[in-house]
Short mmCIF file of C-alpha atoms and ligand atoms in Angstrom, two decimals:
data_model
loop_
_atom_site.label_atom_id
_atom_site.label_comp_id
_atom_site.label_asym_id
_atom_site.label_seq_id
_atom_site.Cartn_x
_atom_site.Cartn_y
_atom_site.Cartn_z
CA MET A 1441 112.42 96.36 72.56
CA LYS A 1442 115.79 96.52 70.79
CA LYS A 1443 114.05 98.20 67.73
CA LEU A 1444 112.53 100.72 70.13
CA ILE A 1445 115.76 101.52 71.89
CA SER A 1446 117.47 102.18 68.52
CA GLN A 1447 114.61 104.49 67.53
CA TYR A 1448 114.93 106.31 70.87
CA ARG A 1449 118.76 106.59 70.33
CA ARG A 1450 118.13 108.08 66.76
CA LYS A 1451 115.67 110.69 68.10
CA THR A 1452 117.68 111.71 71.09
CA ARG A 1453 121.33 112.01 69.85
CA LYS A 1454 121.98 115.24 71.67
CA SER A 1455 120.48 113.94 74.82
CA SER A 1456 122.72 110.82 74.57
CA LYS A 1457 125.82 113.00 74.28
CA LEU A 1458 124.86 115.28 77.06
CA PHE A 1459 123.88 112.43 79.43
CA GLU A 1460 127.32 110.93 78.75
CA LEU A 1461 128.72 114.27 80.12
CA SER A 1462 126.16 114.21 82.92
CA LYS A 1463 127.48 110.70 84.10
CA LYS A 1464 130.94 112.13 84.20
CA TYR A 1465 129.90 114.60 86.79
CA HIS A 1466 126.98 113.17 88.53
CA VAL A 1467 126.32 109.81 90.41
CA ASP A 1468 124.40 107.63 87.96
CA GLY A 1469 124.14 110.75 85.80
CA VAL A 1470 121.17 112.21 87.84
CA SER A 1471 120.41 114.35 90.66
CA HIS A 1472 117.52 112.14 92.04
CA ASN A 1473 117.59 108.39 91.73
CA ILE A 1474 114.23 107.99 90.00
CA ARG A 1475 115.07 110.26 87.21
CA PHE A 1476 117.18 107.62 85.57
CA PHE A 1477 115.72 105.29 83.02
CA LYS A 1478 117.11 102.94 80.43
CA PRO A 1479 118.90 103.29 78.08
CA TYR A 1480 119.44 106.88 79.21
CA PRO A 1481 116.94 109.58 80.20
CA PHE A 1482 116.36 112.43 77.64
CA VAL A 1483 117.81 115.83 78.60
CA THR A 1484 115.15 118.55 78.95
CA LYS A 1485 115.51 121.88 77.33
CA SER A 1486 112.33 123.44 78.38
CA GLY A 1487 108.74 122.94 79.63
CA LYS A 1488 105.72 124.90 78.54
CA ASP A 1489 102.08 124.19 79.51
CA LYS A 1490 101.44 120.39 79.11
CA PHE A 1491 104.78 119.85 77.18
CA LEU A 1492 108.31 118.81 78.01
CA ILE A 1493 110.68 119.67 75.21
CA ASP A 1494 114.19 117.83 74.99
CA VAL A 1495 117.52 119.14 73.51
CA ASP A 1496 116.73 117.36 70.35
CA SER A 1497 113.41 119.11 70.05
CA ASN A 1498 111.26 116.32 70.65
CA LYS A 1499 107.95 117.30 72.35
CA TYR A 1500 106.29 115.20 75.00
CA VAL A 1501 102.99 115.57 76.56
CA ASP A 1502 104.06 115.27 80.12
CA TYR A 1503 102.31 113.24 82.90
CA TRP A 1504 105.11 113.36 85.33
CA MET A 1505 104.77 117.03 85.75
CA GLY A 1506 107.78 117.83 87.98
CA HIS A 1507 107.27 114.88 90.47
CA TRP A 1508 103.58 115.73 90.19
CA ALA A 1509 104.14 119.30 91.54
CA LEU A 1510 102.88 121.13 88.51
CA ILE A 1511 99.23 121.24 88.77
CA LEU A 1512 98.87 124.19 86.45
CA GLY A 1513 101.39 122.71 83.98
CA HIS A 1514 104.91 124.14 83.12
CA ALA A 1515 105.49 127.72 83.61
CA PRO A 1516 101.90 128.83 83.91
CA ARG A 1517 101.23 132.52 83.21
CA PRO A 1518 99.72 133.61 86.46
CA VAL A 1519 102.77 132.13 88.30
CA LYS A 1520 105.30 133.35 85.87
CA LYS A 1521 103.99 136.87 85.97
CA GLU A 1522 104.29 137.09 89.83
CA LEU A 1523 107.61 135.35 89.97
CA GLN A 1524 109.06 137.61 87.23
CA LYS A 1525 107.96 140.65 89.35
CA GLN A 1526 109.60 139.22 92.47
CA LEU A 1527 112.82 138.24 90.56
CA GLU A 1528 113.03 141.76 89.10
CA ALA A 1529 113.18 143.00 92.73
CA ASP A 1530 115.28 140.20 94.30
CA TRP A 1531 114.91 136.59 95.34
CA MET A 1532 116.87 135.96 98.55
CA HIS A 1533 116.75 137.89 101.88
CA GLY A 1534 117.51 135.40 104.69
CA THR A 1535 114.98 137.61 106.84
CA VAL A 1536 111.35 137.79 107.59
CA ASN A 1537 109.49 138.84 104.40
CA GLU A 1538 105.84 139.88 103.76
CA ALA A 1539 105.38 137.28 100.77
CA THR A 1540 105.54 134.53 103.56
CA ILE A 1541 102.91 136.03 105.70
CA LEU A 1542 100.54 136.39 102.53
CA PHE A 1543 101.15 132.86 101.60
CA SER A 1544 100.56 131.60 105.17
CA GLU A 1545 97.28 133.51 105.31
CA ILE A 1546 95.90 131.39 102.65
CA LEU A 1547 97.17 128.13 104.12
CA GLU A 1548 95.97 128.94 107.63
CA LYS A 1549 92.42 129.68 106.17
CA ASN A 1550 92.26 126.47 104.10
CA VAL A 1551 94.12 123.80 106.00
CA PRO A 1552 92.38 123.68 109.40
CA VAL A 1553 95.34 122.12 111.33
CA ALA A 1554 97.60 125.01 110.33
CA GLU A 1555 97.57 126.85 113.56
CA LYS A 1556 101.43 127.06 113.30
CA ILE A 1557 103.56 126.80 110.18
CA ARG A 1558 107.21 126.23 109.47
CA TYR A 1559 108.60 126.22 106.05
CA VAL A 1560 111.67 124.18 104.74
CA VAL A 1561 112.96 123.55 101.27
CA THR A 1562 111.98 119.89 100.68
CA GLY A 1563 109.32 117.42 101.65
CA ALA A 1564 112.08 115.06 103.17
CA GLU A 1565 112.84 117.87 105.65
CA ALA A 1566 109.31 118.55 106.55
CA THR A 1567 108.67 114.90 107.53
CA MET A 1568 111.99 114.49 109.11
CA TYR A 1569 111.14 117.51 111.35
CA ALA A 1570 107.43 116.31 112.03
CA VAL A 1571 109.08 113.04 113.33
CA ARG A 1572 111.44 115.04 115.49
CA ILE A 1573 108.59 117.15 116.96
CA ALA A 1574 106.58 113.91 117.59
CA ARG A 1575 109.48 112.41 119.56
CA SER A 1576 110.04 115.65 121.44
CA VAL A 1577 106.40 116.03 122.40
CA THR A 1578 105.72 112.42 123.40
CA GLY A 1579 109.20 111.59 124.73
CA LYS A 1580 109.08 108.34 122.78
CA LYS A 1581 111.05 107.00 119.90
CA THR A 1582 109.13 104.63 117.65
CA ILE A 1583 107.72 105.68 114.44
CA ALA A 1584 105.22 103.74 112.53
CA LYS A 1585 104.94 104.00 108.76
CA ILE A 1586 103.44 102.23 105.79
CA ASP A 1587 104.76 99.47 103.68
CA GLY A 1588 105.70 101.32 100.55
CA GLY A 1589 105.25 104.73 102.18
CA TRP A 1590 107.64 107.33 100.74
CA HIS A 1591 108.39 110.39 102.83
CA GLY A 1592 111.71 111.47 101.24
CA TYR A 1593 115.17 110.60 101.97
CA SER A 1594 115.16 111.35 105.72
CA SER A 1595 117.17 108.66 107.65
CA ASP A 1596 114.36 108.49 110.24
CA LEU A 1597 111.87 107.21 107.57
CA LEU A 1598 113.92 105.21 105.21
CA LYS A 1599 112.51 101.76 105.64
CA THR A 1600 110.09 99.64 103.75
CA ILE A 1601 110.06 101.70 100.58
CA ASN A 1602 111.10 99.51 97.68
CA TRP A 1603 110.41 95.82 97.16
CA PRO A 1604 111.31 93.56 98.86
CA PHE A 1605 110.23 95.57 101.93
CA PRO A 1606 112.05 93.47 104.67
CA GLU A 1607 115.34 94.32 103.12
CA SER A 1608 117.19 97.44 104.40
CA GLU A 1609 116.90 100.47 102.05
CA SER A 1610 120.43 101.66 102.58
CA SER A 1611 123.74 101.19 104.34
CA GLY A 1612 124.52 103.93 106.66
CA LEU A 1613 121.33 103.96 108.69
CA VAL A 1614 121.50 103.79 112.36
CA ASP A 1615 117.70 104.24 113.41
CA GLU A 1616 115.97 101.42 111.64
CA LYS A 1617 115.18 99.74 114.82
CA HIS A 1618 112.96 102.57 115.81
CA ILE A 1619 110.72 102.35 112.64
CA VAL A 1620 107.97 99.76 112.28
CA SER A 1621 105.94 99.26 109.15
CA LEU A 1622 102.15 98.71 108.65
CA PRO A 1623 100.39 96.95 105.80
CA TYR A 1624 98.11 99.71 104.14
CA ASN A 1625 94.49 99.40 104.41
CA ASP A 1626 94.71 96.34 106.71
CA LEU A 1627 93.48 97.79 109.92
CA GLU A 1628 93.53 94.50 111.95
CA LYS A 1629 97.10 93.60 111.10
CA SER A 1630 98.31 97.43 111.53
CA LEU A 1631 96.79 97.56 114.98
CA GLU A 1632 98.33 94.37 116.01
CA ILE A 1633 101.78 95.82 115.04
CA LEU A 1634 100.92 99.12 116.70
CA LYS A 1635 99.92 97.45 119.92
CA SER A 1636 103.25 95.67 120.08
CA VAL A 1637 105.05 99.05 120.22
CA LYS A 1638 102.59 101.22 121.83
CA LYS A 1639 104.54 102.09 124.84
CA ASP A 1640 107.19 103.69 122.73
CA LEU A 1641 105.21 104.87 119.87
CA ALA A 1642 105.86 108.64 119.15
CA ALA A 1643 103.85 108.79 115.87
CA THR A 1644 102.32 107.27 112.82
CA ILE A 1645 103.00 108.91 109.55
CA ILE A 1646 100.64 108.08 106.59
CA GLU A 1647 99.93 109.18 103.12
CA PRO A 1648 96.16 109.46 102.58
CA VAL A 1649 96.88 108.26 99.02
CA LEU A 1650 99.85 106.16 98.71
CA GLY A 1651 102.08 107.85 95.96
CA GLY A 1652 105.20 106.32 95.26
CA GLY A 1653 104.00 102.94 96.64
CA GLY A 1654 101.36 102.70 93.82
CA CYS A 1655 98.91 105.57 93.74
CA ILE A 1656 96.52 103.74 96.17
CA PRO A 1657 93.95 105.63 98.34
CA ALA A 1658 93.49 104.64 101.94
CA THR A 1659 90.00 103.87 103.02
CA LYS A 1660 88.45 106.23 105.53
CA ASP A 1661 87.98 103.41 108.03
CA TYR A 1662 91.61 102.56 107.89
CA LEU A 1663 92.81 106.18 108.50
CA PHE A 1664 90.27 106.70 111.24
CA GLY A 1665 91.29 103.43 112.93
CA ILE A 1666 94.90 104.35 112.97
CA GLN A 1667 94.22 107.77 114.20
CA GLU A 1668 92.01 106.51 116.95
CA PHE A 1669 94.61 104.04 118.25
CA VAL A 1670 97.43 106.70 117.98
CA HIS A 1671 95.54 109.38 119.88
CA LYS A 1672 94.36 106.95 122.65
CA ASN A 1673 98.10 105.94 123.19
CA ASN A 1674 99.37 109.33 123.49
CA SER A 1675 101.13 109.39 120.15
CA LEU A 1676 100.88 111.86 117.23
CA PHE A 1677 98.94 111.27 113.84
CA LEU A 1678 101.12 112.71 111.09
CA LEU A 1679 99.56 112.96 107.61
CA ASP A 1680 101.93 113.39 104.62
CA GLU A 1681 99.89 115.33 102.12
CA ILE A 1682 102.98 116.35 100.06
CA VAL A 1683 101.41 114.70 97.05
CA THR A 1684 97.64 115.05 98.04
CA GLY A 1685 97.61 118.59 99.34
CA PHE A 1686 95.64 120.91 97.09
CA ARG A 1687 95.59 118.04 94.43
CA PHE A 1688 92.06 116.98 94.52
CA ARG A 1689 90.34 120.09 95.98
CA PHE A 1690 91.28 123.50 97.32
CA GLY A 1691 92.77 122.35 100.54
CA CYS A 1692 93.97 119.00 102.11
CA LEU A 1693 92.32 115.60 101.56
CA TYR A 1694 91.92 114.83 105.32
CA PRO A 1695 89.03 117.15 106.05
CA THR A 1696 86.88 115.30 103.45
CA MET A 1697 87.30 112.38 105.88
CA LYS A 1698 86.84 114.30 109.01
CA LEU A 1699 90.34 113.23 110.27
CA ASP A 1700 92.15 115.10 113.08
CA PRO A 1701 95.82 114.96 112.33
CA ASP A 1702 98.38 116.64 114.72
CA ILE A 1703 100.80 117.69 111.88
CA VAL A 1704 100.25 117.78 108.19
CA THR A 1705 103.31 117.91 105.92
CA LEU A 1706 102.78 119.74 102.53
CA GLY A 1707 105.16 120.37 99.57
CA LYS A 1708 105.18 120.04 95.75
CA ILE A 1709 102.00 121.79 94.52
CA VAL A 1710 102.02 124.56 97.26
CA GLY A 1711 105.48 125.61 96.07
CA GLY A 1712 104.31 126.56 92.63
CA GLY A 1713 107.30 124.90 91.10
CA MET A 1714 109.77 126.22 93.50
CA PRO A 1715 111.54 124.08 96.30
CA ILE A 1716 109.43 123.75 99.32
CA GLY A 1717 108.32 121.69 102.36
CA VAL A 1718 105.75 122.77 104.91
CA MET A 1719 104.88 121.51 108.45
CA ALA A 1720 101.52 122.66 109.38
CA GLY A 1721 100.32 121.71 112.83
CA LYS A 1722 98.31 122.36 115.95
CA LYS A 1723 99.72 125.09 118.07
CA GLU A 1724 100.41 123.21 121.33
CA ILE A 1725 102.29 120.72 119.45
CA MET A 1726 104.22 123.01 117.05
CA ASP A 1727 105.01 125.36 119.96
CA ILE A 1728 107.58 122.89 121.25
CA ALA A 1729 109.94 124.11 118.36
CA ASN A 1730 109.63 127.65 119.90
CA THR A 1731 113.26 128.60 120.90
CA SER A 1732 112.24 131.88 122.55
CA VAL A 1733 110.24 130.02 125.26
CA ASN A 1734 111.72 126.55 125.57
CA LYS A 1735 115.09 125.80 127.04
CA LYS A 1736 117.52 123.85 124.96
CA SER A 1737 116.76 120.77 126.83
CA LYS A 1738 112.88 121.07 126.30
CA ARG A 1739 112.68 122.42 122.70
CA SER A 1740 112.45 120.45 119.54
CA TYR A 1741 115.26 122.09 117.46
CA VAL A 1742 113.84 122.15 113.90
CA GLY A 1743 114.66 124.32 110.78
CA GLY A 1744 114.35 125.99 108.22
CA GLY A 1745 117.55 126.55 106.71
CA THR A 1746 119.39 129.17 104.57
CA PHE A 1747 116.66 129.22 101.73
CA SER A 1748 113.57 128.41 103.76
CA ALA A 1749 110.58 130.85 103.00
CA ASN A 1750 112.65 132.58 100.37
CA PRO A 1751 110.57 135.27 98.62
CA ALA A 1752 110.74 133.43 95.19
CA THR A 1753 109.14 130.20 96.61
CA MET A 1754 106.74 132.11 98.69
CA THR A 1755 105.58 134.20 95.64
CA ALA A 1756 105.26 131.23 93.32
CA GLY A 1757 103.35 129.29 95.97
CA HIS A 1758 101.11 132.23 96.79
CA ALA A 1759 100.30 132.85 92.97
CA THR A 1760 99.62 129.12 92.54
CA LEU A 1761 97.16 128.96 95.53
CA TYR A 1762 95.58 132.11 94.55
CA HIS A 1763 95.04 130.88 91.03
CA LEU A 1764 93.70 127.57 92.30
CA LYS A 1765 91.30 129.33 94.76
CA LYS A 1766 89.83 131.56 92.23
CA ASN A 1767 89.34 128.80 89.72
CA GLN A 1768 88.74 125.92 92.13
CA SER A 1769 85.27 124.74 91.02
CA SER A 1770 86.10 124.55 87.31
CA LEU A 1771 89.77 123.59 87.51
CA TYR A 1772 89.42 120.65 90.03
CA SER A 1773 86.23 119.25 88.33
CA LYS A 1774 88.04 119.38 85.02
CA ILE A 1775 91.15 117.54 86.17
CA ASN A 1776 89.45 115.10 88.38
CA LYS A 1777 87.01 114.21 85.42
CA LEU A 1778 89.99 113.62 83.16
CA GLY A 1779 91.44 111.35 85.72
CA ASP A 1780 88.27 109.34 85.89
CA MET A 1781 88.27 109.21 82.11
CA ALA A 1782 91.82 107.93 82.12
CA ARG A 1783 91.22 105.22 84.75
CA LYS A 1784 88.16 104.10 83.01
CA GLN A 1785 89.40 103.91 79.50
CA LEU A 1786 92.74 102.44 80.38
CA THR A 1787 90.85 99.57 82.17
CA LYS A 1788 88.78 99.15 78.95
CA VAL A 1789 91.54 98.99 76.44
CA PHE A 1790 93.70 96.62 78.53
CA ASP A 1791 90.74 94.36 78.64
CA GLY A 1792 91.35 92.78 82.14
CA ASN A 1793 95.23 92.82 81.91
CA VAL A 1794 95.61 95.95 84.08
CA ILE A 1795 94.34 97.22 87.42
CA THR A 1796 94.15 101.04 87.31
CA THR A 1797 94.43 102.92 90.66
CA GLY A 1798 94.32 106.45 91.81
CA MET A 1799 92.09 109.17 92.68
CA GLY A 1800 91.10 112.40 90.96
CA SER A 1801 93.86 113.57 88.63
CA LEU A 1802 96.38 110.95 89.80
CA PHE A 1803 96.26 107.58 88.13
CA MET A 1804 98.45 104.49 87.73
CA THR A 1805 98.40 101.50 85.49
CA HIS A 1806 99.52 98.19 87.06
CA PHE A 1807 100.00 94.98 84.96
CA ALA A 1808 98.57 92.43 87.21
CA LYS A 1809 100.24 89.18 87.58
CA LYS A 1810 98.34 85.96 88.32
CA GLY A 1811 96.79 86.01 91.77
CA ILE A 1812 96.47 89.70 91.95
CA SER A 1813 92.92 90.70 91.76
CA GLU A 1814 92.82 94.09 93.47
CA ILE A 1815 95.47 96.65 94.57
CA THR A 1816 94.83 98.07 97.92
CA ASN A 1817 98.44 98.07 99.28
CA ALA A 1818 102.06 98.39 98.04
CA ASN A 1819 102.67 94.59 98.44
CA GLN A 1820 100.18 93.92 95.85
CA ALA A 1821 101.44 96.69 93.57
CA ALA A 1822 104.93 95.57 93.99
CA LYS A 1823 103.94 92.10 92.74
CA CYS A 1824 102.71 93.50 89.44
CA ASP A 1825 104.83 93.31 86.25
CA ILE A 1826 107.05 96.27 86.71
CA VAL A 1827 109.14 95.43 83.52
CA LEU A 1828 105.97 95.49 81.30
CA LEU A 1829 105.03 98.87 82.95
CA ASN A 1830 108.38 100.28 81.95
CA ASN A 1831 108.30 99.04 78.54
CA TYR A 1832 104.76 100.54 78.22
CA HIS A 1833 105.85 103.96 79.30
CA PHE A 1834 109.01 103.76 77.17
CA GLU A 1835 107.15 102.94 74.19
CA MET A 1836 104.83 105.78 74.61
CA ILE A 1837 107.96 108.10 75.18
CA VAL A 1838 109.38 106.89 71.65
CA ASN A 1839 106.31 106.29 69.50
CA ASP A 1840 103.79 108.92 70.67
CA GLY A 1841 105.59 111.64 72.46
CA ILE A 1842 103.90 110.98 75.76
CA PHE A 1843 105.92 111.14 79.00
CA PHE A 1844 105.37 109.19 82.14
CA LEU A 1845 108.50 108.74 84.20
CA PRO A 1846 108.75 105.05 83.51
CA GLY A 1847 107.14 102.90 86.17
CA LYS A 1848 105.41 105.80 87.93
CA LEU A 1849 101.99 107.23 88.40
CA GLY A 1850 100.56 109.97 86.04
CA ALA A 1851 99.47 113.38 87.19
CA ILE A 1852 96.93 115.47 85.12
CA SER A 1853 97.36 119.31 85.14
CA SER A 1854 94.93 122.07 84.19
CA ALA A 1855 96.92 122.30 80.91
CA HIS A 1856 95.83 118.93 79.78
CA SER A 1857 92.63 118.33 77.91
CA ASP A 1858 90.18 115.60 76.81
CA SER A 1859 92.13 115.11 73.51
CA ASP A 1860 95.34 114.31 75.47
CA ILE A 1861 93.70 111.68 77.40
CA LYS A 1862 92.33 110.31 74.28
CA HIS A 1863 95.63 110.33 72.62
CA MET A 1864 97.29 108.46 75.55
CA ILE A 1865 94.42 106.00 75.46
CA GLN A 1866 94.96 105.36 71.70
CA SER A 1867 98.77 104.86 72.52
CA SER A 1868 97.82 102.44 75.21
CA ALA A 1869 95.44 100.43 72.99
CA ARG A 1870 98.43 99.94 70.45
CA PHE A 1871 100.49 98.65 73.21
CA SER A 1872 97.78 96.51 74.55
CA GLU A 1873 97.57 94.62 71.28
CA LYS A 1874 101.18 93.48 71.54
CA ILE A 1875 100.89 91.93 75.05
C1 PLP B 967 104.36 111.74 99.86
C2 PLP B 967 105.71 112.22 99.92
N1 PLP B 967 106.31 112.87 100.90
C3 PLP B 967 107.57 113.38 100.93
C4 PLP B 967 108.26 113.42 99.74
C5 PLP B 967 109.61 114.09 99.64
O1 PLP B 967 109.58 115.28 99.06
P1 PLP B 967 110.80 115.92 98.53
O2 PLP B 967 111.15 115.05 97.24
O3 PLP B 967 110.41 117.34 98.25
O4 PLP B 967 111.88 115.90 99.51
C6 PLP B 967 107.59 112.98 98.57
C7 PLP B 967 108.50 112.99 97.24
O5 PLP B 967 107.99 112.48 96.17
C8 PLP B 967 106.36 112.37 98.70
O6 PLP B 967 105.73 111.81 97.61
#
């Protein structure tokens, strides 16, 4: 490892200097906790198609893809063209704009629950407001989430994210007592917990594929069982599709499982690389946020904010969805196949030392420790060898110009090809020989 770190330092001298400066100005040198990795993250100069290029001109085939948002790769032409046109005109009004209406037309047609939509600027805001709406509609306080579920930094949902789950995630939180946490894919135990809080249960919020918690798909029976309980007990079923929306097909994942969520939150892909969060929900529920009709004491007071539905984001989002729609059959079958290939080949080259998880174009490699034979929840994922995973990703960065944010899952974009996956597998095979 020492040799590898010296090699990295030699390759990234400019990054090293710039990151020293970044540490002077920014907490931990970064603007999002997960962007730091040891000894220091390289500093990016630009991104193009499947590549990230750092300030020392090292080129990396990128599987981080902007927090998994960039399904068309970096700066894709169809989005760039429309965004350039918009920027040529202007990029901020703070008033109603046509681009938003055009964008919402696509969402409404392709996300069945999107009878009413509200735009914000981050996924964290979207889930925060979804929780507020659920509390307003039901008059109850408790929110159930999943062990390892990540919904952004909203105080309402900051619990059981990082291992060890029972430990508090942060000082400064006052609402933790109103959050309960469920073991993913374990319906019996989850229902037991839900029963214990059912009188005060406002909502359950779930990712249909646990992203940050280990790239783990939920079973249909699990989601269905939770939804059934929640609805029987006058609570809301909130689905967080911020990672999964438009990732596997043109639309959300939930219609493929015939689920009936009350609000779906979206983000990442649908912003086309610009900042976005979306709440899309049933009319009778979303209407509680209507300030023209509801009195102050009745309404649920939710944003936007200064930059919500700004024309640049709406244009980039619209261009992305338009391109995805036009190319949906070839594009999704290509990236989903590449994901299958990655999972299959990684399992093979690591010869029993790893468990690969994921779905479609999302995949993750877990170095299983003794006693872990499957990964169906975040508790099992957290017990895998995280240090080895970080070393594996770091070695790919240094030796092979392949970038996974160390420790995180990989996302394949339409800019990736067969040969990229093969290259990543060869690099993995070299690492596997050393462990
Ligand atoms: C499932 C899920 N929900 C919400 C968020 C928060 O989104 P943002 O980082 O835009 O606040 C994320 C971010 O990774 C996420 O993965």
